[in-house]
mmCIF file of C-alpha atoms in Angstrom:
data_model
loop_
_atom_site.group_PDB
_atom_site.id
_atom_site.type_symbol
_atom_site.label_atom_id
_atom_site.label_comp_id
_atom_site.label_asym_id
_atom_site.label_seq_id
_atom_site.Cartn_x
_atom_site.Cartn_y
_atom_site.Cartn_z
ATOM 1 C CA ASN A 1 -5.013 -6.039 -39.157
ATOM 2 C CA ALA A 2 -4.249 -6.959 -35.415
ATOM 3 C CA GLY A 3 -0.268 -7.096 -35.495
ATOM 4 C CA VAL A 4 1.100 -8.754 -32.587
ATOM 5 C CA THR A 5 -0.905 -10.004 -30.051
ATOM 6 C CA GLN A 6 -0.374 -11.288 -26.662
ATOM 7 C CA THR A 7 -2.067 -13.213 -23.699
ATOM 8 C CA PRO A 8 -2.627 -12.678 -21.097
ATOM 9 C CA LYS A 9 -2.099 -9.232 -20.019
ATOM 10 C CA PHE A 10 -1.417 -9.883 -16.984
ATOM 11 C CA GLN A 11 -0.748 -12.788 -14.644
ATOM 12 C CA VAL A 12 -0.112 -13.896 -10.964
ATOM 13 C CA LEU A 13 2.163 -17.045 -10.455
ATOM 14 C CA LYS A 14 3.390 -18.489 -7.140
ATOM 15 C CA THR A 15 6.760 -19.904 -6.986
ATOM 16 C CA GLY A 16 7.329 -22.721 -8.997
ATOM 17 C CA GLN A 17 4.517 -22.779 -11.049
ATOM 18 C CA SER A 18 4.843 -22.638 -15.191
ATOM 19 C CA MET A 19 2.542 -21.168 -17.649
ATOM 20 C CA THR A 20 3.127 -20.242 -21.260
ATOM 21 C CA LEU A 21 2.785 -16.350 -22.844
ATOM 22 C CA GLN A 22 1.626 -16.418 -26.137
ATOM 23 C CA CYS A 23 2.243 -14.428 -29.013
ATOM 24 C CA ALA A 24 0.700 -14.545 -32.600
ATOM 25 C CA GLN A 25 1.084 -12.520 -35.565
ATOM 26 C CA ASP A 26 -0.934 -12.310 -38.565
ATOM 27 C CA MET A 27 1.567 -10.116 -40.741
ATOM 28 C CA ASN A 28 3.806 -13.251 -41.968
ATOM 29 C CA HIS A 29 6.613 -11.977 -40.755
ATOM 30 C CA GLU A 30 9.667 -14.393 -40.877
ATOM 31 C CA TYR A 31 11.247 -13.023 -37.501
ATOM 32 C CA MET A 32 9.708 -13.077 -34.280
ATOM 33 C CA SER A 33 11.581 -12.632 -30.801
ATOM 34 C CA TRP A 34 10.973 -12.048 -26.601
ATOM 35 C CA TYR A 35 12.210 -9.303 -24.451
ATOM 36 C CA ARG A 36 11.526 -8.623 -20.819
ATOM 37 C CA GLN A 37 11.436 -5.214 -19.809
ATOM 38 C CA ASP A 38 13.058 -4.140 -16.093
ATOM 39 C CA PRO A 39 13.036 -1.270 -14.445
ATOM 40 C CA GLY A 40 16.424 0.888 -15.827
ATOM 41 C CA MET A 41 17.440 -2.010 -17.756
ATOM 42 C CA GLY A 42 15.340 -1.539 -20.633
ATOM 43 C CA LEU A 43 14.825 -4.372 -22.923
ATOM 44 C CA ARG A 44 16.661 -7.769 -22.882
ATOM 45 C CA LEU A 45 16.657 -10.446 -25.399
ATOM 46 C CA ILE A 46 14.912 -14.238 -24.283
ATOM 47 C CA HIS A 47 14.809 -15.862 -27.228
ATOM 48 C CA TYR A 48 14.380 -15.499 -30.669
ATOM 49 C CA SER A 49 13.177 -17.175 -34.306
ATOM 50 C CA VAL A 50 14.086 -16.747 -38.088
ATOM 51 C CA GLY A 51 11.189 -18.695 -39.010
ATOM 52 C CA ALA A 52 9.180 -21.756 -38.382
ATOM 53 C CA GLY A 53 11.068 -24.605 -37.079
ATOM 54 C CA ILE A 54 14.197 -22.428 -35.949
ATOM 55 C CA THR A 55 15.083 -20.923 -32.734
ATOM 56 C CA ASP A 56 18.026 -19.502 -30.447
ATOM 57 C CA GLN A 57 18.638 -17.659 -27.225
ATOM 58 C CA GLY A 58 19.149 -14.302 -26.807
ATOM 59 C CA GLU A 59 21.003 -12.504 -23.769
ATOM 60 C CA VAL A 60 19.066 -13.819 -20.955
ATOM 61 C CA PRO A 61 17.310 -17.131 -22.115
ATOM 62 C CA ASN A 62 17.613 -18.801 -18.539
ATOM 63 C CA GLY A 63 14.437 -20.604 -17.428
ATOM 64 C CA TYR A 64 12.498 -19.801 -20.431
ATOM 65 C CA ASN A 65 11.764 -21.960 -23.606
ATOM 66 C CA VAL A 66 10.464 -21.326 -27.024
ATOM 67 C CA SER A 67 9.419 -23.206 -29.831
ATOM 68 C CA ARG A 68 8.031 -22.213 -33.350
ATOM 69 C CA SER A 69 5.795 -24.747 -35.240
ATOM 70 C CA THR A 70 4.077 -21.932 -37.233
ATOM 71 C CA THR A 71 4.752 -18.939 -38.658
ATOM 72 C CA GLU A 72 2.328 -16.953 -36.868
ATOM 73 C CA ASP A 73 3.129 -18.328 -33.495
ATOM 74 C CA PHE A 74 5.638 -17.905 -31.103
ATOM 75 C CA PRO A 75 5.055 -19.109 -27.223
ATOM 76 C CA LEU A 76 7.183 -18.149 -24.449
ATOM 77 C CA ARG A 77 6.813 -21.015 -21.202
ATOM 78 C CA LEU A 78 8.360 -20.759 -17.956
ATOM 79 C CA LEU A 79 9.004 -24.132 -16.872
ATOM 80 C CA SER A 80 9.375 -22.937 -13.274
ATOM 81 C CA ALA A 81 8.488 -19.770 -12.292
ATOM 82 C CA ALA A 82 10.883 -17.476 -9.970
ATOM 83 C CA PRO A 83 10.204 -14.260 -8.414
ATOM 84 C CA SER A 84 13.278 -13.110 -10.393
ATOM 85 C CA GLN A 85 10.991 -13.195 -13.910
ATOM 86 C CA THR A 86 8.793 -10.518 -12.527
ATOM 87 C CA SER A 87 8.591 -8.274 -15.679
ATOM 88 C CA VAL A 88 7.010 -7.150 -18.876
ATOM 89 C CA TYR A 89 7.253 -9.042 -21.789
ATOM 90 C CA PHE A 90 7.103 -8.224 -25.015
ATOM 91 C CA CYS A 91 7.093 -10.457 -28.411
ATOM 92 C CA ALA A 92 7.841 -9.064 -31.561
ATOM 93 C CA SER A 93 8.104 -9.717 -35.314
ATOM 94 C CA SER A 94 9.673 -8.198 -38.171
ATOM 95 C CA LYS A 95 9.960 -9.013 -42.014
ATOM 96 C CA ALA A 96 12.956 -10.257 -43.095
ATOM 97 C CA GLY A 97 14.875 -7.552 -44.369
ATOM 98 C CA ALA A 98 12.608 -4.868 -43.465
ATOM 99 C CA ASN A 99 14.956 -3.798 -40.181
ATOM 100 C CA VAL A 100 11.641 -2.792 -38.368
ATOM 101 C CA LEU A 101 10.013 -4.576 -34.946
ATOM 102 C CA THR A 102 6.195 -3.871 -34.425
ATOM 103 C CA PHE A 103 5.957 -5.264 -30.802
ATOM 104 C CA GLY A 104 2.901 -6.667 -28.999
ATOM 105 C CA ALA A 105 0.981 -4.701 -26.162
ATOM 106 C CA GLY A 106 2.942 -6.692 -23.524
ATOM 107 C CA SER A 107 2.259 -9.162 -20.850
ATOM 108 C CA ARG A 108 2.842 -8.275 -17.252
ATOM 109 C CA LEU A 109 3.940 -11.283 -14.793
ATOM 110 C CA THR A 110 4.276 -10.836 -11.280
ATOM 111 C CA VAL A 111 5.796 -14.028 -9.141
ATOM 112 C CA LEU A 112 5.278 -14.409 -5.783
ATOM 113 C CA ALA B 1 29.982 -6.902 -28.756
ATOM 114 C CA GLN B 2 27.364 -4.590 -29.504
ATOM 115 C CA SER B 3 26.039 -1.846 -26.399
ATOM 116 C CA VAL B 4 23.939 1.091 -26.393
ATOM 117 C CA THR B 5 24.324 3.786 -23.532
ATOM 118 C CA GLN B 6 21.626 6.127 -22.913
ATOM 119 C CA LEU B 7 22.996 8.997 -20.913
ATOM 120 C CA ASP B 8 19.721 10.051 -18.857
ATOM 121 C CA SER B 9 17.397 8.264 -17.276
ATOM 122 C CA GLN B 10 14.753 11.053 -16.676
ATOM 123 C CA VAL B 11 14.710 14.285 -18.855
ATOM 124 C CA PRO B 12 11.986 16.958 -17.363
ATOM 125 C CA VAL B 13 11.358 19.787 -19.603
ATOM 126 C CA PHE B 14 8.692 22.303 -20.346
ATOM 127 C CA GLU B 15 5.989 22.148 -22.912
ATOM 128 C CA GLU B 16 7.072 24.526 -25.836
ATOM 129 C CA ALA B 17 10.799 24.264 -25.052
ATOM 130 C CA PRO B 18 13.728 22.251 -27.349
ATOM 131 C CA VAL B 19 14.565 18.288 -26.292
ATOM 132 C CA GLU B 20 17.851 16.459 -26.551
ATOM 133 C CA LEU B 21 17.662 12.938 -25.653
ATOM 134 C CA ARG B 22 21.111 11.329 -25.852
ATOM 135 C CA CYS B 23 22.561 7.787 -27.196
ATOM 136 C CA ASN B 24 25.865 6.653 -27.451
ATOM 137 C CA TYR B 25 26.689 3.047 -28.928
ATOM 138 C CA SER B 26 29.587 0.856 -29.326
ATOM 139 C CA SER B 27 29.874 -1.536 -32.065
ATOM 140 C CA SER B 28 33.145 -3.175 -34.682
ATOM 141 C CA VAL B 29 30.722 -3.617 -37.628
ATOM 142 C CA SER B 30 28.143 -1.000 -39.383
ATOM 143 C CA VAL B 31 25.278 -0.261 -37.379
ATOM 144 C CA TYR B 32 21.632 -0.185 -38.127
ATOM 145 C CA LEU B 33 20.025 2.616 -35.218
ATOM 146 C CA PHE B 34 16.575 3.234 -34.171
ATOM 147 C CA TRP B 35 14.588 5.122 -31.275
ATOM 148 C CA TYR B 36 11.763 3.838 -30.009
ATOM 149 C CA VAL B 37 8.864 5.001 -27.922
ATOM 150 C CA GLN B 38 6.795 3.780 -25.371
ATOM 151 C CA TYR B 39 3.575 5.372 -23.955
ATOM 152 C CA PRO B 40 2.318 4.452 -20.486
ATOM 153 C CA ASN B 41 1.055 1.079 -20.093
ATOM 154 C CA GLN B 42 1.837 0.707 -23.822
ATOM 155 C CA GLY B 43 3.891 -1.234 -26.288
ATOM 156 C CA LEU B 44 6.654 0.004 -28.563
ATOM 157 C CA GLN B 45 6.333 2.235 -31.398
ATOM 158 C CA LEU B 46 9.307 2.861 -33.863
ATOM 159 C CA LEU B 47 10.156 6.917 -33.925
ATOM 160 C CA LEU B 48 12.668 6.880 -36.589
ATOM 161 C CA LYS B 49 15.649 4.625 -38.161
ATOM 162 C CA TYR B 50 18.770 4.950 -39.359
ATOM 163 C CA LEU B 51 20.109 2.006 -41.669
ATOM 164 C CA SER B 52 22.262 4.149 -44.230
ATOM 165 C CA GLY B 53 22.606 7.159 -46.218
ATOM 166 C CA SER B 54 21.765 10.793 -44.473
ATOM 167 C CA THR B 55 22.859 11.197 -41.012
ATOM 168 C CA LEU B 56 19.989 13.150 -40.380
ATOM 169 C CA VAL B 57 16.458 11.139 -40.088
ATOM 170 C CA LYS B 58 13.329 12.688 -39.391
ATOM 171 C CA GLY B 59 10.559 10.397 -37.362
ATOM 172 C CA ILE B 60 7.125 10.534 -36.787
ATOM 173 C CA ASN B 61 5.924 13.348 -34.140
ATOM 174 C CA GLY B 62 8.276 16.488 -35.320
ATOM 175 C CA PHE B 63 11.650 14.000 -34.051
ATOM 176 C CA GLU B 64 14.463 13.745 -35.692
ATOM 177 C CA ALA B 65 18.130 12.155 -34.888
ATOM 178 C CA GLU B 66 21.186 12.628 -36.038
ATOM 179 C CA PHE B 67 23.899 9.827 -36.902
ATOM 180 C CA ASN B 68 27.166 10.727 -35.764
ATOM 181 C CA LYS B 69 29.986 7.976 -36.477
ATOM 182 C CA SER B 70 32.851 9.631 -35.183
ATOM 183 C CA GLN B 71 31.195 10.431 -31.914
ATOM 184 C CA THR B 72 29.222 6.824 -32.036
ATOM 185 C CA SER B 73 25.939 8.711 -31.228
ATOM 186 C CA PHE B 74 23.060 8.856 -32.209
ATOM 187 C CA HIS B 75 21.059 11.654 -30.226
ATOM 188 C CA LEU B 76 17.232 12.281 -30.664
ATOM 189 C CA ARG B 77 16.115 15.927 -30.805
ATOM 190 C CA LYS B 78 12.845 17.551 -30.853
ATOM 191 C CA PRO B 79 12.522 21.495 -31.332
ATOM 192 C CA SER B 80 8.893 22.126 -29.287
ATOM 193 C CA VAL B 81 7.408 19.402 -27.020
ATOM 194 C CA HIS B 82 4.283 18.519 -26.195
ATOM 195 C CA ILE B 83 2.409 17.086 -23.470
ATOM 196 C CA SER B 84 1.484 14.150 -24.812
ATOM 197 C CA ASP B 85 5.431 13.558 -25.980
ATOM 198 C CA THR B 86 5.535 12.102 -22.270
ATOM 199 C CA ALA B 87 6.935 8.841 -22.326
ATOM 200 C CA GLU B 88 9.771 6.588 -22.139
ATOM 201 C CA TYR B 89 12.039 6.531 -25.203
ATOM 202 C CA PHE B 90 14.680 3.571 -25.995
ATOM 203 C CA CYS B 91 17.311 3.938 -28.259
ATOM 204 C CA ALA B 92 18.410 0.472 -29.932
ATOM 205 C CA VAL B 93 20.934 -0.944 -32.406
ATOM 206 C CA SER B 94 20.595 -3.932 -34.310
ATOM 207 C CA SER B 95 22.879 -6.868 -33.376
ATOM 208 C CA GLY B 96 24.934 -8.327 -35.778
ATOM 209 C CA SER B 97 25.212 -7.404 -39.764
ATOM 210 C CA GLY B 98 22.011 -7.438 -41.468
ATOM 211 C CA ASN B 99 18.683 -7.713 -40.503
ATOM 212 C CA THR B 100 18.553 -9.883 -37.727
ATOM 213 C CA GLY B 101 15.590 -9.027 -36.064
ATOM 214 C CA LYS B 102 17.272 -8.810 -33.065
ATOM 215 C CA LEU B 103 17.888 -5.513 -31.019
ATOM 216 C CA ILE B 104 20.099 -4.436 -28.184
ATOM 217 C CA PHE B 105 18.088 -1.819 -26.383
ATOM 218 C CA GLY B 106 19.163 1.042 -24.048
ATOM 219 C CA GLN B 107 17.993 1.483 -20.346
ATOM 220 C CA GLY B 108 15.493 4.464 -21.652
ATOM 221 C CA THR B 109 14.928 7.623 -21.265
ATOM 222 C CA THR B 110 11.971 8.835 -19.458
ATOM 223 C CA LEU B 111 10.934 12.602 -20.994
ATOM 224 C CA GLN B 112 8.807 14.390 -18.148
ATOM 225 C CA VAL B 113 6.784 17.280 -20.187
ATOM 226 C CA LYS B 114 5.869 19.657 -17.915
ATOM 227 C CA PRO B 115 2.822 22.652 -18.123
#
């Protein structure tokens, strides 16, 4: 029972590079979301999805893209990385009606 | 708009002492409230949640929280802490009505348990 799996765990990018953070869940959860965690700021919602083919913006969506082609996967794309995107990223999922998020272990991204 | 404020960024406490981590929220609609814990270099785990019913909510590892609507608070308490409780704790509120899968988090409180 893997839960929510995020890859990679660590990544270093140069400014302007692009990359994709992967997120997969095996619990058949309808809802998936991406948060970023920065010191003193808690977790802030980047994008979320309530089902395959449906995505929406959260609090801090600029510089990030998402898509949800399957129930299981919810990748987060950085189109042109900036130092301000240095952060720890968490993917989470929840079952509709359950009101509880299950989090992945996180992906630490450094942009130089 | 909903918001969450955790009133202490760091709480140092000695082992076996009681602790309270404070959380205030603002919302114009009914809320669901949560406490999550993050151990070093790990993801977040649910400690407890308030959805409805009894205002005193018990969670894992001996933690409990009380929902106070008049004070708009959801403080987390434990009567006797252990070294293993050292972690960062996040209070969160559900965004919007019902279960939307989105949470608004507070800034976090680092609990430092000293021997």
